[in-house]
CSV table of C-alpha atoms and ligand atoms in Angstrom, one decimal:
chain,number,residue,atom,x,y,z
Q,11,MET,CA,7.9,-20.9,-37.4
Q,12,ALA,CA,9.5,-22.5,-34.4
Q,13,ALA,CA,8.9,-20.9,-30.9
Q,14,PHE,CA,12.0,-19.4,-29.7
Q,15,LEU,CA,12.5,-20.0,-26.1
Q,16,ILE,CA,14.5,-18.1,-23.5
Q,17,CYS,CA,15.2,-19.1,-19.6
Q,18,MET,CA,13.8,-16.4,-17.6
Q,19,ILE,CA,13.0,-15.3,-14.1
Q,20,THR,CA,9.2,-15.2,-13.4
Q,21,VAL,CA,6.8,-14.5,-10.4
Q,22,LYS,CA,4.3,-17.3,-9.8
Q,23,VAL,CA,0.7,-15.4,-9.1
Q,24,PRO,CA,-2.6,-17.0,-8.3
Q,25,LEU,CA,-5.0,-16.6,-11.2
Q,26,GLN,CA,-7.3,-14.3,-9.0
Q,27,GLU,CA,-4.6,-11.9,-8.1
Q,28,ALA,CA,-3.0,-11.7,-11.6
Q,29,GLU,CA,-4.7,-8.6,-13.1
Q,30,ARG,CA,-3.7,-6.7,-9.8
Q,31,ALA,CA,-0.4,-8.3,-9.4
Q,32,LYS,CA,0.6,-7.5,-13.4
Q,33,GLN,CA,-0.3,-3.8,-13.0
Q,34,GLU,CA,1.7,-3.8,-9.7
Q,35,LEU,CA,4.7,-5.2,-11.5
Q,36,MET,CA,4.6,-2.7,-14.3
Q,37,ARG,CA,4.1,0.4,-12.0
Q,38,GLN,CA,7.2,-0.8,-10.0
Q,39,GLY,CA,9.1,-1.5,-13.5
Q,40,TYR,CA,9.8,-5.1,-13.0
Q,41,PHE,CA,7.4,-6.5,-15.6
Q,42,LEU,CA,9.5,-7.5,-18.6
Q,43,SER,CA,7.4,-7.2,-21.9
Q,44,GLY,CA,8.3,-9.3,-25.0
Q,45,TYR,CA,7.8,-12.7,-23.3
Q,46,SER,CA,4.9,-15.0,-23.3
Q,47,VAL,CA,3.1,-15.1,-20.0
Q,48,GLN,CA,2.8,-19.0,-19.2
Q,49,LYS,CA,-0.4,-20.1,-17.5
Q,50,GLU,CA,-0.3,-23.6,-15.2
Q,51,GLY,CA,-3.0,-24.8,-13.0
Q,52,ASP,CA,-4.1,-21.9,-10.8
Q,53,HIS,CA,-1.2,-19.6,-11.6
Q,54,LEU,CA,0.2,-17.5,-14.0
Q,55,TYR,CA,4.2,-16.8,-14.6
Q,56,PHE,CA,5.1,-13.3,-15.4
Q,57,PRO,CA,8.4,-12.8,-16.6
Q,58,VAL,CA,10.4,-10.1,-14.7
Q,59,LYS,CA,13.8,-8.4,-15.2
Q,60,GLU,CA,15.1,-9.3,-11.5
Q,61,ARG,CA,14.3,-10.8,-8.2
Q,62,PHE,CA,13.1,-8.5,-5.9
Q,63,ASP,CA,11.2,-8.0,-2.4
Q,64,SER,CA,7.9,-9.8,-3.3
Q,65,PRO,CA,5.0,-11.7,-1.7
Q,66,TYR,CA,5.1,-14.2,-4.4
Q,67,ALA,CA,7.4,-17.2,-5.3
Q,68,PHE,CA,10.2,-16.8,-8.1
Q,69,GLU,CA,10.8,-19.6,-10.6
Q,70,GLU,CA,13.2,-20.1,-13.8
Q,71,ARG,CA,10.9,-20.9,-16.8
Q,72,ALA,CA,11.5,-21.1,-20.3
Q,73,LEU,CA,9.1,-18.5,-22.1
Q,74,GLU,CA,8.5,-17.7,-25.8
Q,75,ALA,CA,10.2,-14.6,-27.1
Q,76,ARG,CA,7.5,-12.3,-28.5
Q,77,PRO,CA,7.5,-9.0,-30.6
Q,78,GLU,CA,7.3,-5.7,-28.3
Q,79,GLN,CA,3.7,-5.1,-26.9
Q,80,PRO,CA,2.4,-1.6,-26.4
Q,81,GLN,CA,4.9,1.0,-25.1
Q,82,GLY,CA,5.5,2.3,-21.8
Q,83,LEU,CA,6.1,5.8,-20.7
Q,84,ARG,CA,9.7,5.8,-21.3
Q,85,GLU,CA,9.3,4.6,-24.9
Q,86,THR,CA,6.8,7.1,-25.5
Q,87,LEU,CA,9.0,9.9,-24.4
Q,88,LYS,CA,12.0,8.8,-26.6
Q,89,GLY,CA,13.0,11.7,-28.9
Q,90,LYS,CA,10.4,14.1,-27.0
Q,91,LEU,CA,12.8,14.6,-23.7
Q,92,PRO,CA,16.6,15.3,-24.2
Q,93,ALA,CA,18.3,11.8,-23.7
Q,94,ASP,CA,19.9,12.9,-20.1
Q,95,VAL,CA,16.4,14.0,-18.8
Q,96,LEU,CA,14.9,10.7,-19.9
Q,97,GLY,CA,17.8,8.7,-18.4
Q,98,ARG,CA,17.2,10.4,-15.0
Q,99,LEU,CA,13.3,10.3,-15.1
Q,100,LYS,CA,11.5,8.0,-12.8
Q,101,THR,CA,9.0,6.6,-14.8
Q,102,ALA,CA,7.4,4.3,-12.2
Q,103,TYR,CA,4.1,5.6,-11.0
Q,104,ASP,CA,1.1,5.2,-8.5
Q,105,GLN,CA,-2.2,4.8,-9.8
Q,106,VAL,CA,-5.1,5.8,-7.7
Q,107,GLY,CA,-8.4,5.2,-9.8
Q,108,ASP,CA,-8.2,7.3,-12.7
Q,109,ILE,CA,-5.1,9.5,-11.4
Q,110,ALA,CA,-1.6,8.6,-12.0
Q,111,ILE,CA,0.9,10.3,-9.4
Q,112,LEU,CA,4.6,10.6,-10.6
Q,113,GLU,CA,7.5,11.5,-8.7
Q,114,ILE,CA,9.6,14.0,-10.6
Q,115,ASP,CA,12.7,15.8,-9.8
Q,116,ASP,CA,12.0,19.8,-9.5
Q,117,LYS,CA,14.7,20.4,-12.2
Q,118,PHE,CA,12.6,18.6,-14.6
Q,119,LYS,CA,9.4,20.7,-13.9
Q,120,GLY,CA,10.0,22.6,-17.4
Q,121,TYR,CA,8.7,19.1,-18.9
Q,122,ASP,CA,5.9,18.4,-16.8
Q,123,ALA,CA,3.4,18.8,-19.6
Q,124,THR,CA,5.3,16.7,-22.2
Q,125,ILE,CA,5.5,13.9,-19.6
Q,126,GLY,CA,1.8,14.2,-18.5
Q,127,LYS,CA,0.7,14.0,-21.9
Q,128,ALA,CA,2.7,11.3,-22.7
Q,129,LEU,CA,1.2,9.0,-19.7
Q,130,LEU,CA,-2.3,10.1,-20.7
Q,131,ASP,CA,-1.3,8.5,-24.1
Q,132,THR,CA,0.3,5.3,-23.0
Q,133,ASN,CA,-2.6,4.6,-20.3
Q,134,PRO,CA,-6.2,5.1,-21.5
Q,135,LYS,CA,-7.5,4.4,-18.4
Q,136,LEU,CA,-6.2,7.7,-16.6
Q,137,ARG,CA,-7.9,11.1,-16.5
Q,138,THR,CA,-5.4,12.8,-14.6
Q,139,VAL,CA,-1.7,13.0,-14.0
Q,140,LEU,CA,-0.2,14.5,-11.0
Q,141,ALA,CA,3.3,14.8,-9.6
Q,142,LYS,CA,4.5,14.7,-5.9
Q,143,ALA,CA,5.1,18.6,-4.9
Q,144,THR,CA,6.3,17.5,-1.4
Q,145,GLY,CA,6.8,14.3,0.9
Q,146,HIS,CA,4.4,12.8,3.2
Q,147,GLU,CA,4.0,15.9,5.8
Q,148,GLY,CA,2.5,16.9,9.2
Q,149,ALA,CA,0.3,15.3,11.5
Q,150,TYR,CA,-2.1,14.1,8.7
Q,151,ARG,CA,0.7,12.7,6.5
Q,152,THR,CA,-0.6,14.6,3.3
Q,153,GLN,CA,1.4,15.4,0.2
Q,154,HIS,CA,1.0,18.4,-2.0
Q,155,MET,CA,0.4,17.7,-5.9
Q,156,ARG,CA,0.9,19.4,-9.1
Q,157,LEU,CA,-0.9,19.1,-12.2
Q,158,LEU,CA,0.8,17.6,-15.4
Q,159,ALA,CA,-1.5,16.9,-17.5
Q,160,GLY,CA,-5.4,16.0,-17.9
Q,161,GLU,CA,-8.3,16.8,-15.5
Q,162,ASP,CA,-7.4,19.2,-12.6
Q,163,LYS,CA,-9.0,16.9,-10.2
Q,164,ARG,CA,-7.8,15.3,-6.7
Q,165,VAL,CA,-10.7,13.0,-5.9
Q,166,ALA,CA,-10.8,9.3,-7.8
Q,167,VAL,CA,-12.5,6.1,-7.1
Q,168,HIS,CA,-9.9,3.4,-6.5
Q,169,LYS,CA,-10.8,-0.4,-6.5
Q,170,GLU,CA,-8.9,-2.9,-4.3
Q,171,ASN,CA,-9.9,-6.2,-2.6
Q,172,GLY,CA,-13.3,-6.0,-3.9
Q,173,VAL,CA,-14.1,-2.9,-2.3
Q,174,SER,CA,-14.4,0.6,-3.8
Q,175,LEU,CA,-12.7,3.8,-2.4
Q,176,ILE,CA,-13.5,7.5,-2.7
Q,177,VAL,CA,-9.9,8.9,-2.2
Q,178,ASP,CA,-8.7,12.6,-2.0
Q,179,VAL,CA,-5.2,12.1,-2.9
Q,180,GLU,CA,-4.1,15.5,-1.6
Q,181,ALA,CA,-5.9,15.8,1.3
Q,182,VAL,CA,-5.7,12.5,3.1
Q,183,TYR,CA,-2.9,10.0,3.1
Q,184,PHE,CA,-3.6,6.8,1.1
Q,185,SER,CA,-1.2,4.2,-0.6
Q,186,ALA,CA,-2.6,1.7,-3.4
Q,187,ARG,CA,0.8,-0.2,-2.7
Q,188,LEU,CA,-0.6,-1.3,0.4
Q,189,SER,CA,-3.3,-3.3,-0.8
Q,190,THR,CA,-1.4,-6.6,-0.4
Q,191,GLU,CA,-0.9,-5.8,3.2
Q,192,ARG,CA,-4.5,-5.3,3.8
Q,193,LYS,CA,-5.1,-8.4,2.3
Q,194,ARG,CA,-2.6,-10.2,4.6
Q,195,ILE,CA,-4.4,-8.9,7.5
Q,196,MET,CA,-7.8,-9.6,6.3
Q,197,GLU,CA,-6.7,-13.2,5.8
Q,198,ARG,CA,-6.2,-13.3,9.6
Q,199,VAL,CA,-9.4,-12.1,11.0
Q,200,GLN,CA,-11.5,-14.6,12.5
Q,201,PRO,CA,-15.5,-14.7,12.7
Q,202,GLY,CA,-16.7,-12.4,15.2
Q,203,GLU,CA,-13.7,-10.3,16.0
Q,204,ARG,CA,-14.1,-6.9,17.3
Q,205,VAL,CA,-11.3,-5.0,15.5
Q,206,LEU,CA,-10.0,-1.6,16.0
Q,207,VAL,CA,-8.0,0.4,13.2
Q,208,MET,CA,-6.3,3.2,14.6
Q,209,PHE,CA,-5.3,6.3,12.1
Q,210,SER,CA,-7.7,4.9,9.9
Q,211,GLY,CA,-7.6,7.6,6.9
Q,212,CYS,CA,-10.2,7.4,4.5
Q,213,GLY,CA,-11.1,3.9,5.5
Q,214,PRO,CA,-8.9,1.5,3.2
Q,215,TYR,CA,-8.5,-1.1,6.2
Q,216,THR,CA,-11.9,-0.8,7.8
Q,217,CYS,CA,-13.8,-1.2,4.5
Q,218,THR,CA,-11.3,-4.1,3.5
Q,219,LEU,CA,-11.8,-5.7,6.7
Q,220,ALA,CA,-15.6,-5.3,7.2
Q,221,LYS,CA,-16.2,-6.1,3.6
Q,222,ASN,CA,-14.3,-9.5,3.3
Q,223,THR,CA,-14.1,-10.8,7.0
Q,224,GLU,CA,-16.8,-12.0,9.3
Q,225,ALA,CA,-15.7,-9.4,11.8
Q,226,GLU,CA,-18.5,-8.4,14.4
Q,227,GLU,CA,-17.4,-4.9,14.1
Q,228,VAL,CA,-14.5,-2.8,12.8
Q,229,VAL,CA,-14.0,0.4,14.4
Q,230,GLY,CA,-11.9,3.3,12.5
Q,231,VAL,CA,-10.4,6.2,14.4
Q,232,GLU,CA,-8.8,9.4,12.2
Q,233,ILE,CA,-7.9,12.8,13.2
Q,234,ASN,CA,-8.1,14.3,9.7
Q,235,PRO,CA,-11.9,15.4,9.4
Q,236,ARG,CA,-11.4,15.0,5.5
Q,237,GLY,CA,-10.1,11.5,6.1
Q,238,HIS,CA,-13.0,10.9,8.6
Q,239,GLU,CA,-15.4,12.2,6.0
Q,240,LEU,CA,-14.3,10.0,3.2
Q,241,ALA,CA,-14.3,7.1,5.7
Q,242,GLU,CA,-18.2,7.9,6.2
Q,243,GLU,CA,-18.6,7.8,2.8
Q,244,ASN,CA,-16.9,4.7,2.0
Q,245,SER,CA,-18.8,2.9,4.5
Q,246,LYS,CA,-22.0,3.7,2.7
Q,247,LEU,CA,-20.5,3.2,-0.6
Q,248,ASN,CA,-19.7,-0.3,0.3
Q,249,GLU,CA,-22.9,-1.0,1.9
Q,250,LEU,CA,-21.1,-1.6,5.1
Q,251,THR,CA,-23.2,-2.0,8.3
Q,252,ASN,CA,-20.7,-3.1,10.7
Q,253,VAL,CA,-17.8,0.1,10.8
Q,254,LYS,CA,-18.2,2.9,13.1
Q,255,ASN,CA,-15.8,5.8,12.2
Q,256,TYR,CA,-14.8,8.2,14.7
Q,257,LYS,CA,-12.9,11.7,14.3
Q,258,GLY,CA,-10.5,12.6,16.7
Q,259,ASP,CA,-7.4,11.8,18.3
Q,260,VAL,CA,-7.0,8.1,19.3
Q,261,ARG,CA,-5.5,9.1,22.7
Q,262,GLU,CA,-8.9,10.8,23.7
Q,263,ILE,CA,-11.2,8.3,21.7
Q,264,VAL,CA,-9.9,4.8,22.3
Q,265,PRO,CA,-10.1,4.6,25.9
Q,266,GLU,CA,-14.1,5.0,25.6
Q,267,LEU,CA,-14.3,2.2,23.2
Q,268,GLY,CA,-13.7,-0.9,25.3
Q,269,GLU,CA,-11.3,-3.8,24.2
Q,270,PHE,CA,-10.8,-4.8,20.8
Q,271,ASP,CA,-9.3,-8.7,19.7
Q,272,ARG,CA,-7.1,-7.4,16.9
Q,273,ILE,CA,-5.8,-3.7,16.7
Q,274,LEU,CA,-3.9,-2.2,13.6
Q,275,MET,CA,-1.6,0.6,14.1
Q,276,PRO,CA,-0.7,1.8,10.6
Q,277,LEU,CA,1.2,5.1,11.5
Q,278,PRO,CA,4.9,3.9,10.8
Q,279,ARG,CA,6.5,7.2,11.8
Q,280,SER,CA,5.3,7.2,15.1
Q,281,ALA,CA,3.1,4.4,16.4
Q,282,GLU,CA,5.4,3.7,19.0
Q,283,THR,CA,4.3,6.6,20.7
Q,284,PHE,CA,0.5,5.1,20.7
Q,285,LEU,CA,1.3,1.3,21.9
Q,286,ASP,CA,0.3,2.3,25.5
Q,287,VAL,CA,-3.3,3.5,24.0
Q,288,ALA,CA,-3.0,0.1,21.9
Q,289,LEU,CA,-2.1,-1.8,25.2
Q,290,GLY,CA,-5.0,-0.1,27.0
Q,291,ALA,CA,-7.7,-1.5,24.5
Q,292,SER,CA,-6.2,-5.1,24.6
Q,293,HIS,CA,-7.3,-8.1,26.7
Q,294,GLN,CA,-5.5,-11.5,26.9
Q,295,GLY,CA,-5.2,-12.9,23.5
Q,296,THR,CA,-5.5,-9.4,21.4
Q,297,ILE,CA,-3.4,-9.2,18.3
Q,298,ILE,CA,-1.7,-6.1,17.4
Q,299,HIS,CA,-0.5,-5.0,14.4
Q,300,PHE,CA,2.4,-2.4,14.6
Q,301,TYR,CA,3.8,-0.6,11.9
Q,302,SER,CA,7.1,1.1,11.7
Q,303,PHE,CA,9.8,2.5,9.5
Q,304,LEU,CA,13.1,0.5,10.2
Q,305,HIS,CA,16.4,-0.1,8.8
Q,306,GLU,CA,16.9,-3.7,8.0
Q,307,ASP,CA,19.7,-4.0,10.5
Q,308,ASP,CA,17.4,-2.4,13.1
Q,309,TYR,CA,14.0,-4.0,12.9
Q,310,ALA,CA,14.2,-5.8,16.2
Q,311,GLN,CA,13.6,-2.2,17.3
Q,312,ALA,CA,9.7,-2.8,17.3
Q,313,ASP,CA,9.9,-5.6,19.9
Q,314,THR,CA,12.1,-3.3,22.2
Q,315,TRP,CA,9.3,-0.7,22.0
Q,316,ILE,CA,6.7,-3.4,22.4
Q,317,GLN,CA,8.5,-5.1,25.3
Q,318,GLY,CA,9.2,-1.4,27.2
Q,319,VAL,CA,5.3,-0.7,26.9
Q,320,CYS,CA,4.5,-4.1,28.5
Q,321,ASP,CA,6.9,-4.1,30.9
Q,322,ARG,CA,5.8,-0.7,32.5
Q,323,ALA,CA,2.2,-2.1,32.2
Q,324,GLY,CA,3.2,-5.2,34.0
Q,325,ARG,CA,1.9,-7.4,30.7
Q,326,ARG,CA,3.4,-9.8,28.5
Q,327,PHE,CA,3.2,-10.6,24.9
Q,328,GLU,CA,4.3,-13.2,22.2
Q,329,LEU,CA,5.9,-12.1,19.2
Q,330,LEU,CA,4.0,-13.6,16.3
Q,331,GLY,CA,6.4,-12.3,13.3
Q,332,SER,CA,7.7,-9.3,11.3
Q,333,VAL,CA,6.9,-8.9,7.8
Q,334,LYS,CA,8.3,-6.2,5.3
Q,335,CYS,CA,5.3,-4.8,3.5
Q,336,GLY,CA,7.0,-1.8,1.6
Q,337,GLN,CA,10.2,-0.1,1.2
Q,338,GLN,CA,10.9,3.9,2.3
Q,339,ALA,CA,14.7,4.0,1.4
Q,340,PRO,CA,17.7,2.0,0.6
Q,341,ARG,CA,17.6,-0.9,3.1
Q,342,VAL,CA,14.7,1.1,4.9
Q,343,PHE,CA,11.5,-0.7,5.1
Q,344,ARG,CA,7.8,-0.6,6.3
Q,345,TRP,CA,7.6,-3.4,8.9
Q,346,CYS,CA,4.4,-4.8,10.2
Q,347,THR,CA,5.2,-6.6,13.6
Q,348,ASP,CA,2.4,-9.0,14.9
Q,349,VAL,CA,2.1,-9.7,18.4
Q,350,LYS,CA,-0.3,-11.1,20.8
Q,351,ILE,CA,-0.8,-9.6,24.2
Q,352,LEU,CA,-0.8,-12.8,27.0
V,21,SAM,C1,-0.1,6.8,7.3
V,21,SAM,S1,-1.6,7.3,7.5
V,21,SAM,C2,-2.6,5.9,7.4
V,21,SAM,C3,-4.1,6.0,7.0
V,21,SAM,C4,-4.8,5.1,6.4
V,21,SAM,N1,-4.7,4.1,7.4
V,21,SAM,C5,-4.2,3.8,5.2
V,21,SAM,O1,-3.6,3.2,5.2
V,21,SAM,O2,-4.6,4.7,4.0
V,21,SAM,C6,-1.7,7.9,9.3
V,21,SAM,C7,-3.0,8.3,9.6
V,21,SAM,O3,-3.2,8.8,10.8
V,21,SAM,C8,-3.8,10.1,11.1
V,21,SAM,N2,-3.3,10.5,12.6
V,21,SAM,C9,-2.3,10.5,12.8
V,21,SAM,N3,-2.3,10.9,14.2
V,21,SAM,C10,-3.5,10.6,14.6
V,21,SAM,C11,-4.2,10.5,16.0
V,21,SAM,N4,-3.2,11.0,17.1
V,21,SAM,N5,-5.3,10.2,16.0
V,21,SAM,C12,-5.8,9.6,14.8
V,21,SAM,N6,-5.6,9.7,13.7
V,21,SAM,C13,-4.2,10.1,13.8
V,21,SAM,C14,-3.6,10.6,10.4
V,21,SAM,O4,-4.2,11.9,9.8
V,21,SAM,C15,-3.3,9.7,8.9
V,21,SAM,O5,-4.7,9.9,8.1
């Protein structure tokens, strides 16, 4: 039978990133099933529903139409939930190891068990399905979760960028969506660098950088005791000998640690209030990766904050660039502003 070809939008993904990229596309709901995936040279071309903010290039290609593959959560729930509930349900979810985390509106709480069970049926790699019960809260930026189905646990081992991370999804901030950003930073670290990760959580940045670069030393500072405890465990789990984790407030600890070649500030809600601390640990040539949540019309605000702190300290900086590395709300993004202190 002749193949039926249709011109589709695809994302071009390097082969070695294909599995992770496909999972991410499925999680975000952009992956289009029912069409062939093409391979050409060192890349795969995944069919997607539309263009979106992506680290990969888009290309239009003629793909073969295929019979529908295994069902997603929405299809599995058809007939099990009232149509209006299903229509308004967010079926995209985060996966941390074998735990899935959904965002379900409180008014659909009565359907928790049905939704959780359907997700376990859809994805055999899952053992636990949780729903976010609150947004990120407090100084530790943690979220409460409620159990929908499966094993009642909050700890899982998550794999990304060649490291294994023990994560407690309720007691410590962690976002699997940031693995691409961690890889971006990892690719910039030069041999022999001394790197500081302020606000280091359970160690996703410290472990990724220590494992995949030739940094001389990677230092993490985290105020949440459970985050620090897991960061220590994760350094051991990945057999890292060039990581040091400190428990406490960066304002008290960082001034005792000397100077660094690279400083990460992954606290987008209020990192600007710690820029003076980062500047104090910078020498000429230090690169700072500064994270913020800003509206796309207002992203230059980050440069203004950095300019203000440098002016007060009599220092100068060069702006290396700003990248979007996540979305927080319509037109509000997580930005990373990269600067070099001169
Ligand atoms: C957005 S989370 C990022 C965690 C981790 N870097 C990651 O990407 O998974 C920010 C972290 O900063 C920590 N934190 C907040 N204020 C702090 C401070 N003054 N000193 C040290 N850590 C702090 C919080 O406990 C939280 O774990």
